[in-house]
């Protein structure tokens, strides 16, 4: 699964995605590139990311109290039961956003990337740019995979994520079970 990575990409969506990107960027001797800030995000896209992040973080805080906020967060982050892999509303809407230009500046960079959030990785995949998407949790929602998976490679921290990605239609050869932290052998030039 070793690809010559030239760009480590993350977004601020909580701290988990930035934390996962830090050791990768350190190993490669590059800074973390933020897909939610210029220059990878244009002014309109940066505002959209900020609104999305603020909305998600606010909803997460209110969800702790239960009620409608909890139900809304559960619907957004729903992970299908029993290996159900068909594209859901979140993955279809996300795919439409990528096709409409979300992440296009990242794709224009034309560099092989490793991303700790699915949006930049899916944007790269859509543009034909080689990418590795690092799943940063012990499971992943359907939104992490395009409705019709193509060549995007995934770094899965645990066997359950490998199984989940396969249920979403990701080819076995595009999934590497890496654990956390990622082994140095995964990324060419990391040693």
Short mmCIF file of C-alpha atoms in Angstrom, two decimals:
data_model
loop_
_atom_site.label_atom_id
_atom_site.label_comp_id
_atom_site.label_asym_id
_atom_site.label_seq_id
_atom_site.Cartn_x
_atom_site.Cartn_y
_atom_site.Cartn_z
CA UNK A 1 0.00 0.00 0.00
CA UNK A 2 3.03 2.29 0.01
CA UNK A 3 2.43 5.43 -2.04
CA UNK A 4 4.83 8.37 -2.30
CA UNK A 5 2.84 10.85 -0.20
CA UNK A 6 3.54 14.53 -0.79
CA UNK A 7 0.71 16.15 1.17
CA UNK A 8 -0.84 15.37 4.58
CA UNK A 9 -4.34 16.82 4.76
CA UNK A 10 -6.76 17.26 7.66
CA UNK A 11 -9.70 19.40 8.70
CA UNK A 12 -10.78 20.72 12.08
CA UNK A 13 -13.76 18.56 12.85
CA UNK A 14 -13.16 18.06 16.55
CA UNK A 15 -9.49 17.37 17.25
CA UNK A 16 -9.25 13.71 16.22
CA UNK A 17 -8.50 14.35 12.56
CA UNK A 18 -5.76 16.88 13.30
CA UNK A 19 -4.25 14.63 15.99
CA UNK A 20 -4.09 11.70 13.58
CA UNK A 21 -2.44 13.88 10.91
CA UNK A 22 0.33 15.20 13.19
CA UNK A 23 2.51 12.05 13.39
CA UNK A 24 2.12 11.46 9.65
CA UNK A 25 3.20 15.00 8.83
CA UNK A 26 6.10 14.74 11.30
CA UNK A 27 7.27 11.44 9.77
CA UNK A 28 7.24 12.96 6.29
CA UNK A 29 8.75 16.29 7.36
CA UNK A 30 5.83 18.31 5.98
CA UNK A 31 3.31 20.58 7.65
CA UNK A 32 -0.32 19.56 7.97
CA UNK A 33 -2.30 21.11 5.13
CA UNK A 34 -5.79 22.14 6.17
CA UNK A 35 -8.43 21.42 3.53
CA UNK A 36 -10.83 23.74 5.36
CA UNK A 37 -8.56 26.81 5.14
CA UNK A 38 -6.89 28.76 2.31
CA UNK A 39 -5.05 28.02 0.12
CA UNK A 40 -6.73 24.59 -0.22
CA UNK A 41 -10.16 26.11 0.38
CA UNK A 42 -11.29 29.21 -1.46
CA UNK A 43 -13.10 31.94 0.52
CA UNK A 44 -16.58 30.50 -0.03
CA UNK A 45 -15.48 26.96 0.72
CA UNK A 46 -13.64 28.07 3.88
CA UNK A 47 -16.84 29.76 5.11
CA UNK A 48 -18.83 26.61 4.30
CA UNK A 49 -16.33 24.48 6.26
CA UNK A 50 -16.50 26.88 9.22
CA UNK A 51 -20.30 26.76 9.25
CA UNK A 52 -20.29 22.97 8.96
CA UNK A 53 -17.73 22.59 11.74
CA UNK A 54 -19.45 25.06 14.06
CA UNK A 55 -22.82 23.41 13.41
CA UNK A 56 -21.49 19.91 14.00
CA UNK A 57 -19.62 20.87 17.17
CA UNK A 58 -22.65 22.76 18.52
CA UNK A 59 -24.93 19.83 17.76
CA UNK A 60 -22.47 17.47 19.46
CA UNK A 61 -22.50 19.58 22.64
CA UNK A 62 -26.32 19.78 22.68
CA UNK A 63 -26.64 16.05 21.93
CA UNK A 64 -25.14 15.28 25.34
CA UNK A 65 -28.44 16.56 26.80
CA UNK A 66 -30.48 14.11 24.71
CA UNK A 67 -33.70 15.00 22.90
CA UNK A 68 -33.89 16.23 19.31
CA UNK A 69 -30.19 17.15 19.15
CA UNK A 70 -29.22 13.58 20.10
CA UNK A 71 -31.61 12.16 17.50
CA UNK A 72 -30.22 14.50 14.82
CA UNK A 73 -26.60 13.64 15.64
CA UNK A 74 -27.42 9.92 15.63
CA UNK A 75 -29.01 10.29 12.19
CA UNK A 76 -25.97 12.15 10.82
CA UNK A 77 -23.40 9.72 12.22
CA UNK A 78 -25.46 6.55 11.76
CA UNK A 79 -23.48 3.40 11.09
CA UNK A 80 -25.59 0.72 9.42
CA UNK A 81 -26.35 -2.50 11.24
CA UNK A 82 -25.50 -5.90 9.84
CA UNK A 83 -23.15 -4.94 7.00
CA UNK A 84 -25.70 -2.83 5.15
CA UNK A 85 -23.57 -1.10 2.52
CA UNK A 86 -25.85 0.84 0.17
CA UNK A 87 -25.18 4.56 -0.15
CA UNK A 88 -27.21 6.54 2.37
CA UNK A 89 -28.46 10.13 2.24
CA UNK A 90 -25.27 11.47 3.87
CA UNK A 91 -22.96 9.73 1.39
CA UNK A 92 -25.07 10.79 -1.61
CA UNK A 93 -25.23 14.44 -0.45
CA UNK A 94 -21.51 14.39 0.24
CA UNK A 95 -20.82 12.96 -3.22
CA UNK A 96 -22.93 15.72 -4.79
CA UNK A 97 -20.98 18.35 -2.84
CA UNK A 98 -17.65 16.92 -4.05
CA UNK A 99 -18.95 16.82 -7.62
CA UNK A 100 -20.07 20.44 -7.23
CA UNK A 101 -16.55 21.49 -6.27
CA UNK A 102 -16.04 20.84 -2.55
CA UNK A 103 -12.33 20.08 -2.24
CA UNK A 104 -11.55 21.09 -5.82
CA UNK A 105 -8.53 23.22 -4.88
CA UNK A 106 -7.05 20.20 -3.16
CA UNK A 107 -7.58 18.18 -6.30
CA UNK A 108 -6.02 20.98 -8.36
CA UNK A 109 -2.85 20.65 -6.28
CA UNK A 110 -2.39 17.32 -8.06
CA UNK A 111 -0.28 15.84 -5.27
CA UNK A 112 -0.63 12.37 -3.80
CA UNK A 113 -2.25 12.86 -0.42
CA UNK A 114 -2.95 11.14 2.85
CA UNK A 115 -6.03 12.54 4.55
CA UNK A 116 -7.44 11.97 8.01
CA UNK A 117 -10.90 13.14 6.97
CA UNK A 118 -12.93 11.64 4.18
CA UNK A 119 -13.88 14.80 2.25
CA UNK A 120 -10.38 15.65 0.97
CA UNK A 121 -9.71 12.00 0.15
CA UNK A 122 -12.99 11.65 -1.75
CA UNK A 123 -12.33 14.93 -3.59
CA UNK A 124 -8.92 13.61 -4.62
CA UNK A 125 -10.47 10.32 -5.73
CA UNK A 126 -13.09 12.21 -7.77
CA UNK A 127 -10.31 14.20 -9.48
CA UNK A 128 -8.19 11.11 -10.14
CA UNK A 129 -5.50 12.15 -7.64
CA UNK A 130 -4.01 9.19 -5.71
CA UNK A 131 -4.93 9.29 -2.03
CA UNK A 132 -5.01 7.32 1.20
CA UNK A 133 -7.90 7.98 3.59
CA UNK A 134 -6.96 7.30 7.22
CA UNK A 135 -10.02 6.21 9.20
CA UNK A 136 -9.60 7.82 12.62
CA UNK A 137 -12.00 5.76 14.71
CA UNK A 138 -12.91 2.15 15.45
CA UNK A 139 -15.82 2.27 12.99
CA UNK A 140 -16.89 4.52 10.14
CA UNK A 141 -20.15 5.82 8.73
CA UNK A 142 -21.16 5.28 5.10
CA UNK A 143 -20.16 8.87 4.27
CA UNK A 144 -16.48 7.81 4.34
CA UNK A 145 -16.97 5.96 1.03
CA UNK A 146 -18.22 7.26 -2.33
CA UNK A 147 -21.57 5.84 -3.48
CA UNK A 148 -19.64 3.94 -6.16
CA UNK A 149 -16.15 3.30 -4.70
CA UNK A 150 -13.30 3.53 -7.16
CA UNK A 151 -9.57 3.51 -6.35
CA UNK A 152 -9.34 5.38 -3.06
CA UNK A 153 -7.12 3.51 -0.63
CA UNK A 154 -8.00 3.27 3.07
CA UNK A 155 -5.88 2.85 6.20
CA UNK A 156 -8.10 1.02 8.69
CA UNK A 157 -7.13 1.07 12.37
CA UNK A 158 -8.94 -2.17 13.33
CA UNK A 159 -10.43 -5.27 11.71
CA UNK A 160 -13.97 -3.96 12.26
CA UNK A 161 -13.23 -0.98 10.00
CA UNK A 162 -11.86 -3.32 7.32
CA UNK A 163 -15.12 -5.29 7.49
CA UNK A 164 -17.21 -2.11 7.42
CA UNK A 165 -15.35 -0.68 4.41
CA UNK A 166 -15.76 -3.97 2.55
CA UNK A 167 -19.51 -3.86 3.29
CA UNK A 168 -19.58 -0.40 1.68
CA UNK A 169 -18.07 -1.81 -1.51
CA UNK A 170 -14.39 -0.93 -1.09
CA UNK A 171 -12.20 -3.55 -2.77
CA UNK A 172 -10.05 -5.59 -0.39
CA UNK A 173 -6.86 -4.55 -2.20
CA UNK A 174 -7.68 -0.90 -1.39
CA UNK A 175 -7.77 -1.46 2.37
CA UNK A 176 -4.72 -1.77 4.61
CA UNK A 177 -5.25 -2.64 8.28
CA UNK A 178 -2.67 -0.41 9.91
CA UNK A 179 -3.60 0.04 13.55
CA UNK A 180 -2.67 3.31 15.24
CA UNK A 181 -0.22 4.84 14.81
CA UNK A 182 0.37 4.01 11.18
CA UNK A 183 3.47 1.94 10.52
CA UNK A 184 6.33 3.78 8.82
CA UNK A 185 6.32 1.20 6.01
CA UNK A 186 2.91 2.40 4.85
CA UNK A 187 4.20 5.70 3.51
CA UNK A 188 7.18 5.80 1.14
CA UNK A 189 9.87 8.20 2.33
CA UNK A 190 8.77 8.18 5.96
CA UNK A 191 11.96 6.55 7.20
#
